[in-house]
Amino acid sequence: MNVNKDILIRSVLLTGSFYYFNAKSASLGENILAVNSVLIQFLWFFSHFIDGFAFAAEAITGKYKGARDKSGLKKAVKYLFAWGFGVSMLITVIYAVFNSGIIALLTDQQEILILAEKYSFWVVLIPIVSFAAFVWDGIFIGTTQGKALRNAMIISTLIIFVPLINILDDLMGNNGMWLALAIFMIARGITLFLYYPNTVLKK
């Protein structure tokens, strides 16, 4: 129950972050909102691929944690990140080569297509900046470290993302919005990495 409570808080904050991103997009105009709604689909597409590693991480790390096999746990984490990085690089290449074609499949509005080209380089970065957060999520859930997962999300959302997006959208417009989102995803990975030694690896 405690783990589920912490994961619920983490999930609410994560979902709220993307709602806030959409709300801030709307404040920049209907066209920017439409463009960002199209481009954010690249993150959802990638999440479907990388979630496979998150689910595997839950099962594998949970097994080693339950067996108190720290050596096996460390090795599993290493391989999960190696494979996660490999998949993220593959999707990055696909996005870099085919992003214009994928965008054209998502909308046929010429004005949005032209505007999306201006910001499409951000979607190429999505897999690299976000894969660690997805893999860590699976590891922390699998080893029932819900409190650390919750705290990392609180830091990433309320201390980093929300202030940053409000500053950067004023300074850089929509590029600032995407930079804030990228930093948010990186922050999720870094904060969980910092929690890792004293939570997941702790007996």
PDB file of C-alpha atoms in Angstrom:
ATOM      1  CA  MET A   1       0.000   0.000   0.000  1.00  0.00           C
ATOM      2  CA  ASN A   2       2.823   2.400   0.856  1.00  0.00           C
ATOM      3  CA  VAL A   3       4.597   1.638  -2.420  1.00  0.00           C
ATOM      4  CA  ASN A   4       1.386   2.189  -4.399  1.00  0.00           C
ATOM      5  CA  LYS A   5       0.748   5.466  -2.586  1.00  0.00           C
ATOM      6  CA  ASP A   6       4.204   6.767  -3.493  1.00  0.00           C
ATOM      7  CA  ILE A   7       3.893   5.589  -7.091  1.00  0.00           C
ATOM      8  CA  LEU A   8       0.494   7.307  -7.317  1.00  0.00           C
ATOM      9  CA  ILE A   9       2.023  10.599  -6.172  1.00  0.00           C
ATOM     10  CA  ARG A  10       4.852  10.153  -8.679  1.00  0.00           C
ATOM     11  CA  SER A  11       2.366   9.403 -11.477  1.00  0.00           C
ATOM     12  CA  VAL A  12       0.191  12.419 -10.645  1.00  0.00           C
ATOM     13  CA  LEU A  13       3.248  14.690 -10.750  1.00  0.00           C
ATOM     14  CA  LEU A  14       4.428  13.193 -14.032  1.00  0.00           C
ATOM     15  CA  THR A  15       1.023  13.525 -15.672  1.00  0.00           C
ATOM     16  CA  GLY A  16       0.649  17.016 -14.224  1.00  0.00           C
ATOM     17  CA  SER A  17       3.984  18.035 -15.749  1.00  0.00           C
ATOM     18  CA  PHE A  18       2.773  17.192 -19.239  1.00  0.00           C
ATOM     19  CA  TYR A  19      -0.561  18.913 -18.648  1.00  0.00           C
ATOM     20  CA  TYR A  20       1.387  21.974 -17.541  1.00  0.00           C
ATOM     21  CA  PHE A  21       3.546  21.747 -20.665  1.00  0.00           C
ATOM     22  CA  ASN A  22       0.362  21.748 -22.760  1.00  0.00           C
ATOM     23  CA  ALA A  23      -1.087  24.675 -20.803  1.00  0.00           C
ATOM     24  CA  LYS A  24       2.095  26.677 -21.312  1.00  0.00           C
ATOM     25  CA  SER A  25       2.020  25.751 -25.004  1.00  0.00           C
ATOM     26  CA  ALA A  26      -1.500  27.161 -25.270  1.00  0.00           C
ATOM     27  CA  SER A  27      -0.282  30.447 -23.800  1.00  0.00           C
ATOM     28  CA  LEU A  28       2.046  30.784 -26.805  1.00  0.00           C
ATOM     29  CA  GLY A  29      -0.838  30.507 -29.272  1.00  0.00           C
ATOM     30  CA  GLU A  30      -2.983  27.919 -31.000  1.00  0.00           C
ATOM     31  CA  ASN A  31      -0.354  27.033 -33.600  1.00  0.00           C
ATOM     32  CA  ILE A  32       2.336  26.358 -30.987  1.00  0.00           C
ATOM     33  CA  LEU A  33      -0.145  24.240 -29.025  1.00  0.00           C
ATOM     34  CA  ALA A  34      -0.914  22.248 -32.178  1.00  0.00           C
ATOM     35  CA  VAL A  35       2.773  21.847 -33.035  1.00  0.00           C
ATOM     36  CA  ASN A  36       3.686  20.700 -29.529  1.00  0.00           C
ATOM     37  CA  SER A  37       0.742  18.303 -29.446  1.00  0.00           C
ATOM     38  CA  VAL A  38       2.137  16.704 -32.614  1.00  0.00           C
ATOM     39  CA  LEU A  39       5.773  16.654 -31.501  1.00  0.00           C
ATOM     40  CA  ILE A  40       5.014  15.225 -28.045  1.00  0.00           C
ATOM     41  CA  GLN A  41       3.721  12.128 -29.839  1.00  0.00           C
ATOM     42  CA  PHE A  42       7.357  11.257 -30.522  1.00  0.00           C
ATOM     43  CA  LEU A  43       7.862  10.899 -26.769  1.00  0.00           C
ATOM     44  CA  TRP A  44       4.792   8.652 -26.470  1.00  0.00           C
ATOM     45  CA  PHE A  45       6.009   6.503 -29.373  1.00  0.00           C
ATOM     46  CA  PHE A  46       9.405   6.111 -27.757  1.00  0.00           C
ATOM     47  CA  SER A  47       7.886   5.352 -24.358  1.00  0.00           C
ATOM     48  CA  HIS A  48       6.126   2.307 -25.823  1.00  0.00           C
ATOM     49  CA  PHE A  49       9.500   0.873 -26.879  1.00  0.00           C
ATOM     50  CA  ILE A  50      11.488   1.717 -23.763  1.00  0.00           C
ATOM     51  CA  ASP A  51       8.685   0.652 -21.420  1.00  0.00           C
ATOM     52  CA  GLY A  52       9.555  -2.918 -22.357  1.00  0.00           C
ATOM     53  CA  PHE A  53      12.874  -2.461 -20.578  1.00  0.00           C
ATOM     54  CA  ALA A  54      11.141  -0.808 -17.635  1.00  0.00           C
ATOM     55  CA  PHE A  55       8.820  -3.812 -17.265  1.00  0.00           C
ATOM     56  CA  ALA A  56      11.772  -6.184 -17.596  1.00  0.00           C
ATOM     57  CA  ALA A  57      13.647  -4.120 -15.004  1.00  0.00           C
ATOM     58  CA  GLU A  58      10.774  -4.530 -12.547  1.00  0.00           C
ATOM     59  CA  ALA A  59      10.840  -8.315 -12.802  1.00  0.00           C
ATOM     60  CA  ILE A  60      14.599  -8.839 -12.986  1.00  0.00           C
ATOM     61  CA  THR A  61      15.694  -6.395 -10.298  1.00  0.00           C
ATOM     62  CA  GLY A  62      12.859  -7.486  -8.028  1.00  0.00           C
ATOM     63  CA  LYS A  63      14.117 -11.063  -8.248  1.00  0.00           C
ATOM     64  CA  TYR A  64      17.685 -10.121  -7.333  1.00  0.00           C
ATOM     65  CA  LYS A  65      16.594  -7.715  -4.621  1.00  0.00           C
ATOM     66  CA  GLY A  66      14.399 -10.373  -3.043  1.00  0.00           C
ATOM     67  CA  ALA A  67      17.277 -12.866  -3.151  1.00  0.00           C
ATOM     68  CA  ARG A  68      19.630 -10.251  -1.618  1.00  0.00           C
ATOM     69  CA  ASP A  69      21.965 -10.817  -4.555  1.00  0.00           C
ATOM     70  CA  LYS A  70      23.667  -7.429  -4.822  1.00  0.00           C
ATOM     71  CA  SER A  71      26.167  -8.624  -7.420  1.00  0.00           C
ATOM     72  CA  GLY A  72      23.412  -9.963  -9.652  1.00  0.00           C
ATOM     73  CA  LEU A  73      21.402  -6.775  -9.132  1.00  0.00           C
ATOM     74  CA  LYS A  74      24.300  -4.541 -10.181  1.00  0.00           C
ATOM     75  CA  LYS A  75      24.915  -6.680 -13.253  1.00  0.00           C
ATOM     76  CA  ALA A  76      21.224  -6.562 -14.196  1.00  0.00           C
ATOM     77  CA  VAL A  77      21.147  -2.769 -13.887  1.00  0.00           C
ATOM     78  CA  LYS A  78      24.250  -2.518 -16.068  1.00  0.00           C
ATOM     79  CA  TYR A  79      22.726  -4.661 -18.820  1.00  0.00           C
ATOM     80  CA  LEU A  80      19.362  -2.895 -18.629  1.00  0.00           C
ATOM     81  CA  PHE A  81      21.035   0.441 -19.247  1.00  0.00           C
ATOM     82  CA  ALA A  82      23.226  -0.940 -22.009  1.00  0.00           C
ATOM     83  CA  TRP A  83      20.196  -2.289 -23.881  1.00  0.00           C
ATOM     84  CA  GLY A  84      18.139   0.802 -23.064  1.00  0.00           C
ATOM     85  CA  PHE A  85      20.855   3.042 -24.483  1.00  0.00           C
ATOM     86  CA  GLY A  86      21.095   0.888 -27.599  1.00  0.00           C
ATOM     87  CA  VAL A  87      17.361   1.124 -28.238  1.00  0.00           C
ATOM     88  CA  SER A  88      17.364   4.865 -27.582  1.00  0.00           C
ATOM     89  CA  MET A  89      20.169   5.339 -30.127  1.00  0.00           C
ATOM     90  CA  LEU A  90      18.254   3.306 -32.703  1.00  0.00           C
ATOM     91  CA  ILE A  91      15.100   5.382 -32.208  1.00  0.00           C
ATOM     92  CA  THR A  92      17.199   8.570 -32.296  1.00  0.00           C
ATOM     93  CA  VAL A  93      18.513   7.611 -35.733  1.00  0.00           C
ATOM     94  CA  ILE A  94      14.994   6.801 -36.938  1.00  0.00           C
ATOM     95  CA  TYR A  95      13.710  10.134 -35.653  1.00  0.00           C
ATOM     96  CA  ALA A  96      16.626  12.021 -37.223  1.00  0.00           C
ATOM     97  CA  VAL A  97      16.072  10.451 -40.634  1.00  0.00           C
ATOM     98  CA  PHE A  98      12.284  10.197 -40.751  1.00  0.00           C
ATOM     99  CA  ASN A  99      10.996  12.957 -38.429  1.00  0.00           C
ATOM    100  CA  SER A 100       9.525  15.014 -41.297  1.00  0.00           C
ATOM    101  CA  GLY A 101       7.692  11.999 -42.679  1.00  0.00           C
ATOM    102  CA  ILE A 102       6.374  11.015 -39.257  1.00  0.00           C
ATOM    103  CA  ILE A 103       5.121  14.554 -38.624  1.00  0.00           C
ATOM    104  CA  ALA A 104       3.352  14.488 -42.004  1.00  0.00           C
ATOM    105  CA  LEU A 105       1.540  11.322 -40.889  1.00  0.00           C
ATOM    106  CA  LEU A 106       0.322  13.084 -37.737  1.00  0.00           C
ATOM    107  CA  THR A 107      -1.066  16.233 -39.377  1.00  0.00           C
ATOM    108  CA  ASP A 108      -1.897  17.431 -42.879  1.00  0.00           C
ATOM    109  CA  GLN A 109      -2.194  21.111 -41.969  1.00  0.00           C
ATOM    110  CA  GLN A 110       0.463  22.896 -44.002  1.00  0.00           C
ATOM    111  CA  GLU A 111       0.901  25.740 -41.546  1.00  0.00           C
ATOM    112  CA  ILE A 112       1.541  23.294 -38.699  1.00  0.00           C
ATOM    113  CA  LEU A 113       3.896  21.204 -40.835  1.00  0.00           C
ATOM    114  CA  ILE A 114       6.015  24.237 -41.657  1.00  0.00           C
ATOM    115  CA  LEU A 115       6.101  25.422 -38.046  1.00  0.00           C
ATOM    116  CA  ALA A 116       6.860  21.916 -36.752  1.00  0.00           C
ATOM    117  CA  GLU A 117      10.021  21.807 -38.879  1.00  0.00           C
ATOM    118  CA  LYS A 118      11.346  24.715 -36.816  1.00  0.00           C
ATOM    119  CA  TYR A 119      11.189  22.665 -33.610  1.00  0.00           C
ATOM    120  CA  SER A 120      11.548  19.117 -34.897  1.00  0.00           C
ATOM    121  CA  PHE A 121      15.202  18.843 -33.821  1.00  0.00           C
ATOM    122  CA  TRP A 122      13.955  18.522 -30.232  1.00  0.00           C
ATOM    123  CA  VAL A 123      12.254  15.218 -30.981  1.00  0.00           C
ATOM    124  CA  VAL A 124      15.586  13.750 -32.098  1.00  0.00           C
ATOM    125  CA  LEU A 125      16.891  14.374 -28.572  1.00  0.00           C
ATOM    126  CA  ILE A 126      13.926  12.768 -26.808  1.00  0.00           C
ATOM    127  CA  PRO A 127      15.190   9.155 -26.694  1.00  0.00           C
ATOM    128  CA  ILE A 128      18.669  10.071 -25.425  1.00  0.00           C
ATOM    129  CA  VAL A 129      17.521  12.474 -22.716  1.00  0.00           C
ATOM    130  CA  SER A 130      14.643  10.343 -21.449  1.00  0.00           C
ATOM    131  CA  PHE A 131      15.600   6.654 -21.641  1.00  0.00           C
ATOM    132  CA  ALA A 132      17.397   6.657 -18.271  1.00  0.00           C
ATOM    133  CA  ALA A 133      14.287   7.920 -16.468  1.00  0.00           C
ATOM    134  CA  PHE A 134      12.178   5.084 -17.893  1.00  0.00           C
ATOM    135  CA  VAL A 135      14.719   2.397 -17.009  1.00  0.00           C
ATOM    136  CA  TRP A 136      15.242   3.774 -13.488  1.00  0.00           C
ATOM    137  CA  ASP A 137      11.473   3.831 -12.982  1.00  0.00           C
ATOM    138  CA  GLY A 138      11.342   0.090 -13.632  1.00  0.00           C
ATOM    139  CA  ILE A 139      14.301  -0.589 -11.352  1.00  0.00           C
ATOM    140  CA  PHE A 140      12.887   1.425  -8.445  1.00  0.00           C
ATOM    141  CA  ILE A 141       9.407  -0.051  -8.818  1.00  0.00           C
ATOM    142  CA  GLY A 142      10.799  -3.587  -9.069  1.00  0.00           C
ATOM    143  CA  THR A 143      12.828  -3.144  -5.885  1.00  0.00           C
ATOM    144  CA  THR A 144       9.872  -1.420  -4.135  1.00  0.00           C
ATOM    145  CA  GLN A 145      11.693   1.872  -3.606  1.00  0.00           C
ATOM    146  CA  GLY A 146       8.539   3.947  -3.982  1.00  0.00           C
ATOM    147  CA  LYS A 147       9.562   6.659  -1.533  1.00  0.00           C
ATOM    148  CA  ALA A 148      12.762   7.452  -3.435  1.00  0.00           C
ATOM    149  CA  LEU A 149      10.838   7.374  -6.719  1.00  0.00           C
ATOM    150  CA  ARG A 150       8.316   9.833  -5.286  1.00  0.00           C
ATOM    151  CA  ASN A 151      10.966  12.153  -3.866  1.00  0.00           C
ATOM    152  CA  ALA A 152      12.955  12.175  -7.095  1.00  0.00           C
ATOM    153  CA  MET A 153       9.809  13.155  -8.994  1.00  0.00           C
ATOM    154  CA  ILE A 154       8.991  15.927  -6.510  1.00  0.00           C
ATOM    155  CA  ILE A 155      12.474  17.375  -6.983  1.00  0.00           C
ATOM    156  CA  SER A 156      12.402  17.003 -10.773  1.00  0.00           C
ATOM    157  CA  THR A 157       8.907  18.464 -11.139  1.00  0.00           C
ATOM    158  CA  LEU A 158       8.449  21.132  -8.495  1.00  0.00           C
ATOM    159  CA  ILE A 159      12.007  22.294  -7.946  1.00  0.00           C
ATOM    160  CA  ILE A 160      13.412  21.952 -11.468  1.00  0.00           C
ATOM    161  CA  PHE A 161      10.752  21.708 -14.187  1.00  0.00           C
ATOM    162  CA  VAL A 162       8.054  24.148 -13.083  1.00  0.00           C
ATOM    163  CA  PRO A 163      10.396  27.080 -12.284  1.00  0.00           C
ATOM    164  CA  LEU A 164      12.534  26.370 -15.348  1.00  0.00           C
ATOM    165  CA  ILE A 165       9.710  26.254 -17.882  1.00  0.00           C
ATOM    166  CA  ASN A 166       8.369  29.565 -16.594  1.00  0.00           C
ATOM    167  CA  ILE A 167      11.785  31.178 -16.968  1.00  0.00           C
ATOM    168  CA  LEU A 168      12.764  29.645 -20.296  1.00  0.00           C
ATOM    169  CA  ASP A 169       9.482  30.223 -22.132  1.00  0.00           C
ATOM    170  CA  ASP A 170       9.887  33.946 -21.445  1.00  0.00           C
ATOM    171  CA  LEU A 171      13.509  33.918 -22.616  1.00  0.00           C
ATOM    172  CA  MET A 172      13.358  31.491 -25.542  1.00  0.00           C
ATOM    173  CA  GLY A 173       9.699  30.940 -26.406  1.00  0.00           C
ATOM    174  CA  ASN A 174       8.839  27.435 -27.558  1.00  0.00           C
ATOM    175  CA  ASN A 175      12.488  26.399 -27.724  1.00  0.00           C
ATOM    176  CA  GLY A 176      12.639  27.234 -24.024  1.00  0.00           C
ATOM    177  CA  MET A 177       9.628  25.016 -23.405  1.00  0.00           C
ATOM    178  CA  TRP A 178      11.296  22.033 -25.039  1.00  0.00           C
ATOM    179  CA  LEU A 179      14.606  22.746 -23.322  1.00  0.00           C
ATOM    180  CA  ALA A 180      12.797  22.724 -19.964  1.00  0.00           C
ATOM    181  CA  LEU A 181      11.124  19.412 -20.859  1.00  0.00           C
ATOM    182  CA  ALA A 182      14.462  17.898 -21.881  1.00  0.00           C
ATOM    183  CA  ILE A 183      16.089  19.049 -18.632  1.00  0.00           C
ATOM    184  CA  PHE A 184      13.125  17.623 -16.724  1.00  0.00           C
ATOM    185  CA  MET A 185      13.663  14.188 -18.256  1.00  0.00           C
ATOM    186  CA  ILE A 186      17.399  14.376 -17.573  1.00  0.00           C
ATOM    187  CA  ALA A 187      16.730  15.473 -13.984  1.00  0.00           C
ATOM    188  CA  ARG A 188      14.505  12.442 -13.425  1.00  0.00           C
ATOM    189  CA  GLY A 189      17.341  10.163 -14.473  1.00  0.00           C
ATOM    190  CA  ILE A 190      19.974  11.986 -12.424  1.00  0.00           C
ATOM    191  CA  THR A 191      17.943  12.190  -9.222  1.00  0.00           C
ATOM    192  CA  LEU A 192      17.130   8.482  -9.354  1.00  0.00           C
ATOM    193  CA  PHE A 193      20.784   7.684 -10.053  1.00  0.00           C
ATOM    194  CA  LEU A 194      21.729   9.624  -6.925  1.00  0.00           C
ATOM    195  CA  TYR A 195      19.170   7.679  -4.869  1.00  0.00           C
ATOM    196  CA  TYR A 196      20.294   4.337  -6.322  1.00  0.00           C
ATOM    197  CA  PRO A 197      23.232   3.441  -4.005  1.00  0.00           C
ATOM    198  CA  ASN A 198      21.357   4.044  -0.742  1.00  0.00           C
ATOM    199  CA  THR A 199      18.024   2.559  -1.794  1.00  0.00           C
ATOM    200  CA  VAL A 200      18.102  -0.098  -4.494  1.00  0.00           C
ATOM    201  CA  LEU A 201      21.511  -1.445  -3.427  1.00  0.00           C
ATOM    202  CA  LYS A 202      20.857  -1.164   0.279  1.00  0.00           C
ATOM    203  CA  LYS A 203      20.189  -4.499   1.978  1.00  0.00           C
TER     204      LYS A 203
END
